[in-house]
Every structure is written in structure tokens, then in C-alpha cells.
Coordinates of C-alpha atoms in Angstrom, one line a residue:
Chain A
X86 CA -17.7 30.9 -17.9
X87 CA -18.9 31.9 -14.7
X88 CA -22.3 30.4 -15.5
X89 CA -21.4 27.0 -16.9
X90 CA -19.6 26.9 -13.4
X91 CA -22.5 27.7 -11.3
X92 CA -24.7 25.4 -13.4
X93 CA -21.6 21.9 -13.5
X94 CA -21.7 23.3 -9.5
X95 CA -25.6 22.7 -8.8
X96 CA -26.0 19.8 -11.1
X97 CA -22.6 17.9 -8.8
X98 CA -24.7 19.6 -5.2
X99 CA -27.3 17.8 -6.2
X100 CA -26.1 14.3 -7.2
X101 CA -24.3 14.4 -3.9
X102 CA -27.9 15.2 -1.9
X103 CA -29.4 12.6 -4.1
X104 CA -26.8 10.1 -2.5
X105 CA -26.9 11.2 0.9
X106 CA -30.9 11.1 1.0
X107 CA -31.3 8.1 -0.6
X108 CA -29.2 6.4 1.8
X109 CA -30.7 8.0 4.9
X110 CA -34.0 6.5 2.9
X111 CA -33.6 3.6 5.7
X112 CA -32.4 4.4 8.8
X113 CA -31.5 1.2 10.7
X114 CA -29.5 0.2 7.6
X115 CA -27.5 3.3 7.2
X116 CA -27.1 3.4 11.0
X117 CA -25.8 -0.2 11.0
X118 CA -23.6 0.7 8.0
X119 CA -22.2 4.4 9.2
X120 CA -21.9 3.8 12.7
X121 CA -22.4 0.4 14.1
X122 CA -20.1 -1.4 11.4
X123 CA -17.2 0.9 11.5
X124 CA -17.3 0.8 15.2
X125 CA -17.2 -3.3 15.6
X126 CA -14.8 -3.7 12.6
X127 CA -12.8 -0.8 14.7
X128 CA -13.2 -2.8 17.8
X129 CA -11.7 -6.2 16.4
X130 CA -9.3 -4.7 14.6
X131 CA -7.9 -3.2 17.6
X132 CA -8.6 -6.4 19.7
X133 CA -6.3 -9.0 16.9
X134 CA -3.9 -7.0 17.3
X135 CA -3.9 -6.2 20.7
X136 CA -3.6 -9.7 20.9
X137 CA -1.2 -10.9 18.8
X138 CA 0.8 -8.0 20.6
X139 CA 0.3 -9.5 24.2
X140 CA 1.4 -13.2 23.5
X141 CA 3.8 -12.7 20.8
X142 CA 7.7 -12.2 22.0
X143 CA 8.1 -8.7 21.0
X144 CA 8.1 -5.6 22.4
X145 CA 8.4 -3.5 18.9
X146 CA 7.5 -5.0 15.7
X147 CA 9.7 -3.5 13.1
X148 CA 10.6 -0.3 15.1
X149 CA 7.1 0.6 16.8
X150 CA 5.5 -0.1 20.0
X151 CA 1.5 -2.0 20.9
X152 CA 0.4 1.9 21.0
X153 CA 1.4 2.8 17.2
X154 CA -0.6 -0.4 16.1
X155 CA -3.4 0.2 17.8
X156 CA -3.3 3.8 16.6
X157 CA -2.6 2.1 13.6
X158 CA -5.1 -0.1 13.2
X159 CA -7.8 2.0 14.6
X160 CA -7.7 4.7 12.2
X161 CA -6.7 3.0 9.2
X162 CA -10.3 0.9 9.6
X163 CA -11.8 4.2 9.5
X164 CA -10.0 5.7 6.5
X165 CA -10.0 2.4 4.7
X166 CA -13.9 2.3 5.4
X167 CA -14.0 5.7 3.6
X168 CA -12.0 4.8 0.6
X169 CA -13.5 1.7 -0.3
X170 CA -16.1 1.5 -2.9
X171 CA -18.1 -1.2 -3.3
X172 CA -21.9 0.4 -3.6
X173 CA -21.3 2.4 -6.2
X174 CA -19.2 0.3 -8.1
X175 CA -21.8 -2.1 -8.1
X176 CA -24.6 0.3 -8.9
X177 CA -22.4 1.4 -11.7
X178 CA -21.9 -1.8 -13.1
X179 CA -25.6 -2.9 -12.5
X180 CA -26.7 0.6 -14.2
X181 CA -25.0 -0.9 -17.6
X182 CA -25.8 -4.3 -17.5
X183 CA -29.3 -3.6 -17.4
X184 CA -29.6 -1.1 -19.4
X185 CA -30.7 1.9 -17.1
X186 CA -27.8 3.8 -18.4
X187 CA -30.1 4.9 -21.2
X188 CA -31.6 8.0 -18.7
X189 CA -28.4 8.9 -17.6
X190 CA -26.6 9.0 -21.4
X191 CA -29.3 11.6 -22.6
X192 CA -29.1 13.9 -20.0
X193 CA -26.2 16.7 -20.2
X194 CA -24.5 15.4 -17.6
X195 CA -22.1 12.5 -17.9
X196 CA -22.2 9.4 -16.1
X197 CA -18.7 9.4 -14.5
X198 CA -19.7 13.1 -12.9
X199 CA -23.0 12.0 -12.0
X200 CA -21.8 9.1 -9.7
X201 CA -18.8 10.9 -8.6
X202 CA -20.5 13.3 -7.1
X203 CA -23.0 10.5 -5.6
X204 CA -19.9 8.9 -4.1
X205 CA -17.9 12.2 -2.7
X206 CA -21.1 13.4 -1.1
X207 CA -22.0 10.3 0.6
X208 CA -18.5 9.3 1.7
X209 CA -17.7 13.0 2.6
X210 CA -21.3 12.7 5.0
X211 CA -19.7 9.4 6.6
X212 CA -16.3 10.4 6.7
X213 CA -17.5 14.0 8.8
X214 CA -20.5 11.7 10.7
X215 CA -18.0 9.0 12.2
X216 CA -14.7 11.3 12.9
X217 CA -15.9 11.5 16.5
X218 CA -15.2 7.4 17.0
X219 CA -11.8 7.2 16.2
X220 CA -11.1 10.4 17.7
X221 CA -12.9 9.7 21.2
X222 CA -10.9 6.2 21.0
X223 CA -7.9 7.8 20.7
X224 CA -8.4 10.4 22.9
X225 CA -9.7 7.5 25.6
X226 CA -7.1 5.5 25.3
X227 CA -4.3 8.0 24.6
X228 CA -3.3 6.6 21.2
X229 CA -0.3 8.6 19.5
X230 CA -2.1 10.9 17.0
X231 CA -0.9 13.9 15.5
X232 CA -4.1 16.4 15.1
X233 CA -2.5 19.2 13.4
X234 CA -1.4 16.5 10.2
X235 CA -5.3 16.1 9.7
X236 CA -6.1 18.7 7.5
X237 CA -3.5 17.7 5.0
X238 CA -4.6 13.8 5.3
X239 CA -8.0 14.8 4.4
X240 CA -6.8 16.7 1.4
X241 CA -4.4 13.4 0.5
X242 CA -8.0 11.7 1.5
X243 CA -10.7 13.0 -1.4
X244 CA -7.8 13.0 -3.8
X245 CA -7.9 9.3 -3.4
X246 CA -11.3 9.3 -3.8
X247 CA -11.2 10.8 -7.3
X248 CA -9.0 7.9 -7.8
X249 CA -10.9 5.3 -6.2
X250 CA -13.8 6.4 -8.5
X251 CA -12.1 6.1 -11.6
X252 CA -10.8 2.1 -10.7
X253 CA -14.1 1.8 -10.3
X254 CA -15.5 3.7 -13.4
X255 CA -13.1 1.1 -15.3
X256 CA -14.2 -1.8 -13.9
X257 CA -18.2 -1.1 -14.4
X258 CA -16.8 -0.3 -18.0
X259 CA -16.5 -3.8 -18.2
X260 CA -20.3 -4.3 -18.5
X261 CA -20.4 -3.3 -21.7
X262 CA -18.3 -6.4 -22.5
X263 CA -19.6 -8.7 -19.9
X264 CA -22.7 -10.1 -18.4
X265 CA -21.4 -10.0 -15.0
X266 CA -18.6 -7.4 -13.4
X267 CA -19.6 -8.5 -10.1
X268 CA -16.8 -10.7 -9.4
X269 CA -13.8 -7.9 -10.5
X270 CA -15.2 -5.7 -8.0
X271 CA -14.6 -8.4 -5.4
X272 CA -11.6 -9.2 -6.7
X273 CA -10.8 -5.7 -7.0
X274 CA -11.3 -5.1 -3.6
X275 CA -9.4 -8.1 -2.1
X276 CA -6.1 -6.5 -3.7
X277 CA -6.5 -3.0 -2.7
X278 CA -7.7 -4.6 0.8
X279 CA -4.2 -5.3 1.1
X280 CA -2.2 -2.7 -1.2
X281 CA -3.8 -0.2 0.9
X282 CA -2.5 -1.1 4.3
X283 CA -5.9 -1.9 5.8
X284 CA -5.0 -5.2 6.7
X285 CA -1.5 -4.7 7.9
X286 CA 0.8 -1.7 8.1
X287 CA 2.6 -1.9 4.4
X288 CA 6.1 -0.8 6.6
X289 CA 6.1 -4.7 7.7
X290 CA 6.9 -6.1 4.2
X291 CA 10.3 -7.5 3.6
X292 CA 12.0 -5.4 1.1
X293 CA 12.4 -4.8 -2.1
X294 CA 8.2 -5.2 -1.9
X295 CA 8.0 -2.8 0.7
X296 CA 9.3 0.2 -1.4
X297 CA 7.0 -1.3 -4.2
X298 CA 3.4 -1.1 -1.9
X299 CA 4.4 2.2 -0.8
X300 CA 5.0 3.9 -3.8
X301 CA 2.0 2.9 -5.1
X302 CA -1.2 4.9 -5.5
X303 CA -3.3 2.6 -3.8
X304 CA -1.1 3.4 -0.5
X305 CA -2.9 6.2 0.2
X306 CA -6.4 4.7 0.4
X307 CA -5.3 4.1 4.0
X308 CA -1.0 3.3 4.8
X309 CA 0.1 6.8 3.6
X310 CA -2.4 8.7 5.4
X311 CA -2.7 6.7 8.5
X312 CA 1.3 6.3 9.1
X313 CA 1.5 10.2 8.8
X314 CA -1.1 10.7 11.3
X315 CA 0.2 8.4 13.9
X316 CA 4.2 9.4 13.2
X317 CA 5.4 6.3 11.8
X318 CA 5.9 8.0 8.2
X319 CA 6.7 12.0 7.7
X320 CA 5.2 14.9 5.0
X321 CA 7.8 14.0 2.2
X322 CA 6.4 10.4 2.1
X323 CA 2.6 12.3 1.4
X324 CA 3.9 15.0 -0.9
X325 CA 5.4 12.0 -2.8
X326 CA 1.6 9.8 -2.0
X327 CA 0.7 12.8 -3.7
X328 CA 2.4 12.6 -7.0
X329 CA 1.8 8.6 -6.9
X330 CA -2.5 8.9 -7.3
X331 CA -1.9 11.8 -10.2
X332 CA 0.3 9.4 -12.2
X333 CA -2.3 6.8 -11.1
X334 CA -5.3 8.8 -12.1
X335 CA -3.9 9.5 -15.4
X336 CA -3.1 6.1 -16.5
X337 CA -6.3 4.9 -14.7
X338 CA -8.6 7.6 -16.7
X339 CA -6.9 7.1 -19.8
X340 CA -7.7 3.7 -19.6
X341 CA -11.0 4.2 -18.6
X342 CA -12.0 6.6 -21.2
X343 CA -10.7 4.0 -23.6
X344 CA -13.5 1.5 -21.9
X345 CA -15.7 3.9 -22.0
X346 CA -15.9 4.7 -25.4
X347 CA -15.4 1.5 -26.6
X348 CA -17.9 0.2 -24.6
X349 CA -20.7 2.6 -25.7
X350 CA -19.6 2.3 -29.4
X351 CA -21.3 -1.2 -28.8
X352 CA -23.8 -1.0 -26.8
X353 CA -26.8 -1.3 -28.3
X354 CA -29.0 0.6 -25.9
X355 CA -31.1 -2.5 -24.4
X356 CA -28.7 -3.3 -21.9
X357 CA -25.1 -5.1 -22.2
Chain B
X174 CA -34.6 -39.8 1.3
X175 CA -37.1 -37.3 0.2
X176 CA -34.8 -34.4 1.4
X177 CA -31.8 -35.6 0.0
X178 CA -33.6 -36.1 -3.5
X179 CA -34.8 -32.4 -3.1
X180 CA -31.3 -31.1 -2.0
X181 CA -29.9 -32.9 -5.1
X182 CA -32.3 -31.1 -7.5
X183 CA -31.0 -28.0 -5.6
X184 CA -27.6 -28.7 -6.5
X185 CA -28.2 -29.3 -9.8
X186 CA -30.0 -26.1 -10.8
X187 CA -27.4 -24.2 -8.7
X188 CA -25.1 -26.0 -11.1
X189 CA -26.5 -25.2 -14.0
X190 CA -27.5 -21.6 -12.9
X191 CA -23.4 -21.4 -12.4
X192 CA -22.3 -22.6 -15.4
X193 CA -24.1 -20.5 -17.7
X194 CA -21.7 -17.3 -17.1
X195 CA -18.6 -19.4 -18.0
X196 CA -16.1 -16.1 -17.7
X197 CA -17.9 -15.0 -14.0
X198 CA -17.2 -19.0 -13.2
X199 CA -13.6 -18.2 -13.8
X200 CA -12.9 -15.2 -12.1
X201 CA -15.1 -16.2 -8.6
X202 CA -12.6 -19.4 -8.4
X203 CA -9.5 -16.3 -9.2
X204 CA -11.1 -14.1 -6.7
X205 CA -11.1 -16.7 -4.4
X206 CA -7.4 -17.6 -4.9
X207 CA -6.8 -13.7 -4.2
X208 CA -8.7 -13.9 -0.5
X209 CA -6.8 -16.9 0.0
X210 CA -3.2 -14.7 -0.5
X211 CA -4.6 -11.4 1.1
X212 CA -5.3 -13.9 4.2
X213 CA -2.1 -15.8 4.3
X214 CA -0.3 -12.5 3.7
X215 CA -0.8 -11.3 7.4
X216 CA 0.7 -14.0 8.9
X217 CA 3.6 -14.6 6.4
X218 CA 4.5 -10.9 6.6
X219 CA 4.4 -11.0 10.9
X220 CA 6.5 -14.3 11.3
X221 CA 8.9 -12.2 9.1
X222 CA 9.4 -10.2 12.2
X223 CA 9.0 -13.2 14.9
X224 CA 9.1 -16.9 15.3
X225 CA 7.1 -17.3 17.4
X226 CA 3.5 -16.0 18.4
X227 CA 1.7 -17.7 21.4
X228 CA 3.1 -20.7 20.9
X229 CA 2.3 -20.9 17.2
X230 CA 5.4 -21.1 15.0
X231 CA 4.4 -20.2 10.9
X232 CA 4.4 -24.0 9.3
X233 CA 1.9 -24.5 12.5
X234 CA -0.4 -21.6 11.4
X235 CA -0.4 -22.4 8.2
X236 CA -2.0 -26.0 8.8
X237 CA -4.4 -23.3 11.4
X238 CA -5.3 -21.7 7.6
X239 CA -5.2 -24.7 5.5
X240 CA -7.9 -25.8 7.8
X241 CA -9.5 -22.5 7.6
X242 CA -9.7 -22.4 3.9
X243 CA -11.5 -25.7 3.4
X244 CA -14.3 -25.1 6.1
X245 CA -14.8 -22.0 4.3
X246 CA -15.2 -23.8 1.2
X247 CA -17.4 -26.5 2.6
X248 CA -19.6 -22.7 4.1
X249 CA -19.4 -21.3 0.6
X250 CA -20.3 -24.2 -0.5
X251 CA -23.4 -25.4 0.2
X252 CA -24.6 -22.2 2.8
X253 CA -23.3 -19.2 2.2
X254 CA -25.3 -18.2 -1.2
X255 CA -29.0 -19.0 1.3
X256 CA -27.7 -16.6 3.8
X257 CA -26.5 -13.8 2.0
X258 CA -29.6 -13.8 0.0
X259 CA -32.0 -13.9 2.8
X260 CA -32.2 -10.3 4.0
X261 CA -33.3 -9.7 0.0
X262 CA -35.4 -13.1 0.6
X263 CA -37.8 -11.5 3.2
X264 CA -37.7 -7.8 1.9
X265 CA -39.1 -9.1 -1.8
X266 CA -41.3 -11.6 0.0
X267 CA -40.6 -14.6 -1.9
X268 CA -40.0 -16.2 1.6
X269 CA -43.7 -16.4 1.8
X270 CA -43.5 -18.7 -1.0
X271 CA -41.0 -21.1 0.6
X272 CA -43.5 -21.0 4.0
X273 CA -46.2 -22.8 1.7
X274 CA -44.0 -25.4 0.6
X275 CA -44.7 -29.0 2.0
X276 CA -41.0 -29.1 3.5
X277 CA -39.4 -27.8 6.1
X278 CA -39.0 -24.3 5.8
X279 CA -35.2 -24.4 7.9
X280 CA -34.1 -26.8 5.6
X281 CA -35.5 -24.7 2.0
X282 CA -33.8 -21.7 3.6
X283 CA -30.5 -23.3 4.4
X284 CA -29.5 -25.3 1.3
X285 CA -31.9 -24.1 -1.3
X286 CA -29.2 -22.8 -3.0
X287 CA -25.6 -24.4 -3.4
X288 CA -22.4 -22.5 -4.9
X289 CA -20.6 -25.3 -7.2
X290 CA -17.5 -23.2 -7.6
X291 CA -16.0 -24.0 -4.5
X292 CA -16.0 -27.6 -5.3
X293 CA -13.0 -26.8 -7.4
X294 CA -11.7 -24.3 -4.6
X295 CA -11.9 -27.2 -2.1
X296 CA -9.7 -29.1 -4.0
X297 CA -6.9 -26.3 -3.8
X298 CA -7.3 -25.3 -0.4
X299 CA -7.3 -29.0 0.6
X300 CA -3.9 -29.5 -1.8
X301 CA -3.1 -26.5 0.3
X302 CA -3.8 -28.1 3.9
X303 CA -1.7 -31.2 3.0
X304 CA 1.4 -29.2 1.6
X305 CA 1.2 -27.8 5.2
X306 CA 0.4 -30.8 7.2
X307 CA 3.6 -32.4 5.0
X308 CA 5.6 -29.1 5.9
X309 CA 5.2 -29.5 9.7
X310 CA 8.5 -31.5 10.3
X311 CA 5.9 -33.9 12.4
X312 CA 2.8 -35.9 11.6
X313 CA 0.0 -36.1 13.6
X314 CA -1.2 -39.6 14.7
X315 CA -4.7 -41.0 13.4
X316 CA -6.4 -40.3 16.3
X317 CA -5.7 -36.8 16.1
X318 CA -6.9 -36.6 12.5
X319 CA -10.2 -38.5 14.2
X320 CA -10.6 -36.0 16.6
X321 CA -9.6 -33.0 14.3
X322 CA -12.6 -34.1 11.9
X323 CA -14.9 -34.5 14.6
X324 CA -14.4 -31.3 15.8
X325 CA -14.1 -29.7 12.1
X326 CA -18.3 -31.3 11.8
X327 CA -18.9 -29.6 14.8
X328 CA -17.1 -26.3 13.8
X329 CA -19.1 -26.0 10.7
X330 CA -22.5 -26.5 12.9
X331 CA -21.7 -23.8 15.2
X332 CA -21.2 -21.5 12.3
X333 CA -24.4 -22.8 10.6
X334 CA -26.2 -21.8 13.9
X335 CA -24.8 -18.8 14.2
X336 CA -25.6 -17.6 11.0
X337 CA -28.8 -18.8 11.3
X338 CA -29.6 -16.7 14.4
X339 CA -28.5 -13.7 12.3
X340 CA -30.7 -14.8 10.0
X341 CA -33.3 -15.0 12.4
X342 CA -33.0 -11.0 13.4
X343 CA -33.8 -10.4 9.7
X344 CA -37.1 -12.1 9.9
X345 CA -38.1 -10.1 12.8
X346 CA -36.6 -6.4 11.6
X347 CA -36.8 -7.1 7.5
X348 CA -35.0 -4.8 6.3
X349 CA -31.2 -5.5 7.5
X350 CA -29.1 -6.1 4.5
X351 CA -26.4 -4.7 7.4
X352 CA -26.5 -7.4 9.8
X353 CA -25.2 -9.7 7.3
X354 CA -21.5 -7.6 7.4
X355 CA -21.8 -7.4 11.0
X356 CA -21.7 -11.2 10.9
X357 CA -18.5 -11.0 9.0
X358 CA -16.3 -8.3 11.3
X359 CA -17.1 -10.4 14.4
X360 CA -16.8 -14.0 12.2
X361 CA -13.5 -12.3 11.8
X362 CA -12.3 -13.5 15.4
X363 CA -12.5 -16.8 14.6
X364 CA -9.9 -16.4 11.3
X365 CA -7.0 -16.3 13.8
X366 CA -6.0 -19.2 16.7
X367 CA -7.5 -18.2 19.4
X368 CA -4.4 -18.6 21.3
X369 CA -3.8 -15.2 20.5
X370 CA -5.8 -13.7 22.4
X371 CA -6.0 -12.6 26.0
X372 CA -8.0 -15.1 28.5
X373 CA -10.9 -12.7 29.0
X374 CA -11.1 -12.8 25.0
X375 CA -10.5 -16.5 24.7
X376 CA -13.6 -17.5 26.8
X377 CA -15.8 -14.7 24.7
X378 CA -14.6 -16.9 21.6
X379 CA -15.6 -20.1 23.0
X380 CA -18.3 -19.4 25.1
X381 CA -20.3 -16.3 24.2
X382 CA -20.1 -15.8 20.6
X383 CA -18.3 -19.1 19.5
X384 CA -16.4 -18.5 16.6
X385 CA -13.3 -19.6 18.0
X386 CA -14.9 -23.4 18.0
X387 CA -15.1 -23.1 14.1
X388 CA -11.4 -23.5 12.7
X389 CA -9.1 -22.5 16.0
X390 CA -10.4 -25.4 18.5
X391 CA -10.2 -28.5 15.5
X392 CA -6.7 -27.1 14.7
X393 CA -5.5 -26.9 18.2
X394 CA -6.6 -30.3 18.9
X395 CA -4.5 -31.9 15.9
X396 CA -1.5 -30.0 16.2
X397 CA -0.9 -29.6 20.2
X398 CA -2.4 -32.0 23.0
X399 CA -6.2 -31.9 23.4
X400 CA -7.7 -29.7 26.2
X401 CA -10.8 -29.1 27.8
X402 CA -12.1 -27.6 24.0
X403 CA -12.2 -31.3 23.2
X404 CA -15.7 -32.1 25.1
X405 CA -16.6 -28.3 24.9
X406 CA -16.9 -28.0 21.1
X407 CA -19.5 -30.9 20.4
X408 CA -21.5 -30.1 23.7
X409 CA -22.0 -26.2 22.8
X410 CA -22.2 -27.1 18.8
X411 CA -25.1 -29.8 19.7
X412 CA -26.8 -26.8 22.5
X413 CA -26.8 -24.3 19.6
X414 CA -28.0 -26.7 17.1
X415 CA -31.3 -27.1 19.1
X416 CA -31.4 -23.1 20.2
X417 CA -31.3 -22.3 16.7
X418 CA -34.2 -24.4 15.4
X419 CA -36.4 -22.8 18.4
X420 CA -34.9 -19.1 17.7
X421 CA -36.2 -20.2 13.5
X422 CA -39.3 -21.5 14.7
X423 CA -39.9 -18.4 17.0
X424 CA -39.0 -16.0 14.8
X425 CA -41.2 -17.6 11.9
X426 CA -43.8 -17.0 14.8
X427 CA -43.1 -13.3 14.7
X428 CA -42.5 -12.8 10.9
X429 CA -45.2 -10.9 9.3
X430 CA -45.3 -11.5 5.5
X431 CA -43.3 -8.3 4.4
X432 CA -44.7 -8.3 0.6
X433 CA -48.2 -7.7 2.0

């Protein structure tokens, strides 16, 4: 037992150093991508809404103040930037289509382990490598943050990720069937874009949609955890973000698996 | 005549090459409809809370995205598939290929490629931007329509050049898939009316990095009285147009083949 554990344990170390030094392969890219995106996205996230704060006729939009949606918006660009997945969605997908799966089916290690791993390690290396930008922001501009609640967010945080990778593991699934998946990762994306809170604090829909957004798993790829940092939301509403991603993991695995096996039933081993 | 027989040609491979993954066909025009929704969701879920947001009232910024969706159409469109491709363009080297071509290589760049799927999506949007316009509770006169098309030409001109001069960077550093996404958070400023902002962050839209000339400035000028923008957009849209064929020219000077 203890064996198969060390040996599952080396074999998921090593996917995840695979990712990190094949994207540190070039430099200026990752640079651009870890640090230099993040921080302009950051920067005009923070400006639209600074300035639809400073010439609209408010002075609290639905309860809270400029300084909650600046905290706000400035952390939930940097959570959201973590929980999105678009790479290795893609180099799923692209693995399938053209038939490079083949390497990866006969080795004794499955496919969904091998990029999961891939995908925790290098988001876990971005997530620890750009901390320091939101937190010198809010620290700079004395943004209300609670530090103590950040432990538990990034527990709430890798959960997700689990998540996020099985949405995706379903949608590269799709490969097997079609010639191109491209477009439902886009698509994908777009939704959870907004059913995650990145573009706008999910507290701001009218109800009964409201309720809807934030009981859903996909609230805590960046509303759930955000609002709990910055006080608008408090721990029963991430207990019960919680319970929303396990429900969501099973159904989403289930149906994945189902993909899964379907899709390799008929795949034919020269590329989908 | 001899480029608009070549750009033809390129439209109807692009075609073709489109059409031949009927289901993908499909869902681009659905994803499409869905960054059309997550776009107009911002502002439908704010004037919730408001009516008002620097002078813009909701029916007003819808006409602001109407306008937005079909200049992104017309990007998408005929540019948007040459520039996203680039940054792969010069790192494989098949630029080299386009250099040795008896045309000019700005014009094989920019609209070698076409992305027929938006035709359709044009149609929508633009069903879109007159269900607005007919929403307003006023209609703009004729000459504001003259002025808000003039200014819409110009707007999608500054955004060529500006994508261009991204494009440019590439050539020099190569390998920058990157900079392409850094062109869409700052593109991103010119999504909302540039009303919103604060002065200091109005000029940087119209000035420095122009985005705000691209959908904001044609929609002001058709739904409120004309300012200073007026004159400003075609003069700095005609300026970058000729500082963007000398930054292409000089940085074709400074690419070095990068398959060699």
C-alpha cells in the first residue's frame, strides 16, 4: 500500500515538474503570461471600475462601497486567472485529435492523472509566483482584505481545480467524436467567465438568478472565494461552496468517465 | 484591381477552409452569441442598480454595444484570423514565404486570411444595433448616422494599426505568442464609453493608446452632440495609418528569418 503510494506520488511530482519546466522553456513568454498579463488585466480591471464608480450616481452599489470593488475586482482577476484553463484543455483536446494519445494510453499511468498533475503544478507555481501583486496592491492602496480567511480560500481554491480539470477532461472527451473541440473550450470559457464572478460580483444579479449563480459550483472559481476574502460574503457561504464543487465533481466525472470510455471504445488509435 | 482579385481568392479559400468542419461552423457562430451575452450582461446587471452612469442611461449603452458588436464582426471578419496567427507565422517561418511573394507583404499579412462566420454574426449584431437604435425613444438625424459611419471607418483603422504595431513587436522578438493577450486586456478599455472614465483616463484613451476612438467616439457622436472627437478621430486614425506602415516596413528591416 505504502509503495503504490510512493510510486502514484513520484509519477504525479513529476508530471507537475514536467509542466512547470516546460513552460519556463521560454522565458519572455511565461514572464509575459505569469506576471506582465495578470498585472495589466489587474490594472484595468481595477481602472473600469474605478471608473464607472467615479461618474456613476452612487455611493454603494448593492450595499458596498468603491473600496470593496476594487478589492473585488482586483483579487478576483487573480483567482480567476488561476482557475481558468484554457492550455491544457486545449493540449488535451489536441493530444486526441491527433492521435498522440497513443504514448500516453500505454503507459501505467492514466491520462486524466497525468494532466492533472501538469495543471495543479503549474497553476500551484503561478498561483505562489504572483501572490505578491495583489497583495502589495492591496496593501498600497489599503484595500479591505481579510489575511487570516486565506488559508481556507486556497484550500476552497485547488478543490476547484480538481473541478476545473474534470470540465475540461469532458470537453477534450469530445475529440473522440469530433474533429474540432476548439470552439467548446471557448465557449466553455465564456460561460464560466461569467458564472464565476470574474466579470462582475455574482451578488449584483437581480434575484431569483442570484441565488442560482451562487450556489453553483462554478462560483467558486473566483465569487465564493473572493467575496469571503474581502468580507462581502461569510464562512457558511464557503462551507456550502464546498459541498456545491463535490456534487459538481461527481456529476461532472461521472459524465466524463462516460466520454471517456465511450470515446476510446472508438477510437481507432490513428487519431480521432 | 489586382489586389482585390487576390483578396477575393483569399476569401474564397477561407470560405471553403470554413465550411469543411460544418459542426465547428456552428458552434463558433453559438460561441459568439455567448460573448455577445457575457458582454451585455455587465451592463444589464449595473443599470439594475442605477439609471444612470455618466450620462449614459441603458437603451443609450446598448446602441454603445450594438455598435461594438458589428465593428467586432467587421475585425473578426476579415483581420482577426492574420493576427492571431502571426506570432505562429514568424516562429514556423512561413513568413519568409509571404516576403518572396510579388505583393505587398502588409497587405498578404493583413487579409490573407478571412473568417466567413462572422458574416452571419454581422447580420445579428446588426439586427441587434437597430432593435436598439429603435429602442432609444429618439432617432438620430441623417447626418448623425453620416458622421457615426465616418467615424465607425476610422475606428476600425485605428484598431487595424494598432494591432499591427503589436504585430510588429513580434517580428522583432519572435517568439511572443503573449503579446497577442496583452492586446486584448488593454483593447478591453475601449469595450466601455469612454465617458466613464476619469479625464486623466479619457485622454490616455484617445490620445496615447486610442482605443477609445474605436467604438466609444462613433457612438458618442450619434447619440449626443459632436465634440472635439469629431476632427480628432480621422486626424489620429489617418497619423497612425502612415506610422504603422513605417513601424511594418522597419520592423521587416529588423526581422531576421527565424526558420533559418
Amino acid at each position: 500500500m505504502r509503495k503504490s503510494f510512493v510510486s502514484f506520488w513520484r509519477k504525479n511530482r513529476a508530471a507537475a515538474k514536467l509542466a512547470i519546466l516546460s513552460q519556463l522553456e521560454y522565458r519572455l513568454n511565461f514572464f509575459i503570461d505569469a506576471y506582465f498579463q495578470p498585472l495589466i488585466t489587474t490594472t484595468v480591471e481595477v481602472t473600469l471600475w474605478y471608473g464607472i464608480w467615479s461618474q456613476g450616481d452612487f455611493t454603494t452599489l448593492n450595499g458596498f462601497g468603491l473600496d470593496s470593488y476594487l478589492s473585488y475586482a482586483l483579487w478576483a482577476t487573480f483567482v480567476a486567472r488561476v482557475t481558468t484553463n484554457w492550455m491544457y484543455e486545449s493540449m488535451m483536446a489536441e493530444d486526441i485529435e491527433s492521435g498522440k494519445i497513443n504514448a500516453i494510453l500505454l503507459r501505467p499511468y492514466s491520462f486524466y492523472s497525468f494532466y492533472l498533475s501538469q495543471f495543479m503544478g503549474y497553476k500551484t507555481f503561478v498561483m505562489l509566483g504572483t501572490l505578491g501583486i495583489p497583495l502589495a496592491a492591496a496593501y498600497l492602496f489599503d484595500l479591505p482584505v481579510t489575511f487570516s480567511r486565506l488559508p481556507l480560500v486556497f484550500v476552497l481554491l485547488f478543490f476547484y481545480l480538481i473541478f476545473v480539470h474534470t470540465v475540461s477532461f469532458f470537453v477534450a472527451s469530445f475529440g473522440f467524436f469530433m474533429t474540432r473541440v476548439h470552439s467548446l473550450t471557448t465557449g466553455k470559457n465564456i460561460v464560466l467567465w461569467v458564472l464565476s464572478g470574474e466579470l462582475f460580483p455574482l451578488d449584483l444579479i437581480p434575484d431569483p438568478y442570484r441565488q442560482w449563480a451562487i450556489a453553483s459550483p462554478f462560483a467558486s472559481g473566483a465569487y465564493v472565494p473572493v467575496a469571503y476574502m474581502t468580507g462581502r460574503v461569510e464562512v457558511d457561504a464557503v462551507w456550502r461552496a464546498f459541498v456545491s464543487v463535490a456534487v459538481g465533481l461527481l456529476v461532472m466525472g461521472g459524465a466524463a468517465m462516460m466520454m471517456w470510455s465511450g470515446g476510446v471504445r472508438r477510437y481507432a488509435g490513428t487519431g480521432a | 484591381m489586382k489586389y482585390l482579385r487576390i483578396w477575393l481568392s483569399c476569401w474564397r479559400m477561407s470560405w471553403m477552409e470554413s465550411m469543411e468542419y460544418r459542426t465547428n461552423f456552428l458552434l463558433r457562430i453559438f460561441v459568439e452569441i455567448l460573448w455577445y451575452s457575457s458582454q451585455l450582461s455587465i451592463f444589464e446587471v449595473l443599470y439594475s442598480h442605477t439609471s444612470s452612469i455618466a450620462g449614459w442611461n441603458l437603451k443609450e449603452v446598448r446602441v454603445f454595444m450594438g455598435t461594438l458588436f458589428m465593428l467586432d464582426c467587421l475585425w473578426m471578419m476579415f483581420f482577426n484570423e492574420n493576427f492571431d496567427r502571426f506570432s505562429e507565422l514568424v516562429r514556423r517561418g512561413d513568413l519568409d514565404l509571404l516576403l518572396t511573394k510579388p505583393v505587398d507583404s502588409q497587405f498578404m499579412v493583413s487579409l490573407r486570411r478571412a473568417n466567413p462566420i462572422y458574416f452571419f454574426n454581422f447580420i445579428l449584431v446588426a439586427g441587434y444595433f437597430y432593435w436598439a437604435i429603435s429602442h432609444l425613444g429618439r432617432t438620430p438625424d441623417a447626418a448623425a448616422f453620416e458622421k457615426y459611419f465616418l467615424l465607425l471607418i476610422c475606428g476600425l483603422s485605428v484598431l487595424y494599426c494598432l494591432r499591427l504595431f503589436f504585430a510588429v513587436i513580434v517580428l522583432v522578438v519572435h517568439n511572443a505568442n503573449n503579446i497577442t493577450y496583452v492586446w486584448y486586456q488593454l483593447y478591453r478599455f475601449g469595450t466601455r464609453p469612454h465617458s466613464l472614465y476619469p479625464s486623466w483616463l479619457r485622454v490616455f484613451v484617445i490620445f496615447v493608446l486610442p482605443v477609445g476612438l474605436i467604438v466609444s467616439v462613433p457612438s458618442y457622436n450619434l447619440l449626443f452632440e459632436s465634440d472635439a472627437t469629431l476632427w480628432i478621430s480621422p486626424l489620429i486614425s489617418v497619423l497612425l495609418f502612415i506610422l504603422a506602415r513605417f513601424a511594418w516596413l522597419g520592423g521587416l528591416k529588423r526581422y531576421s528569418s527565424a526558420s533559418s
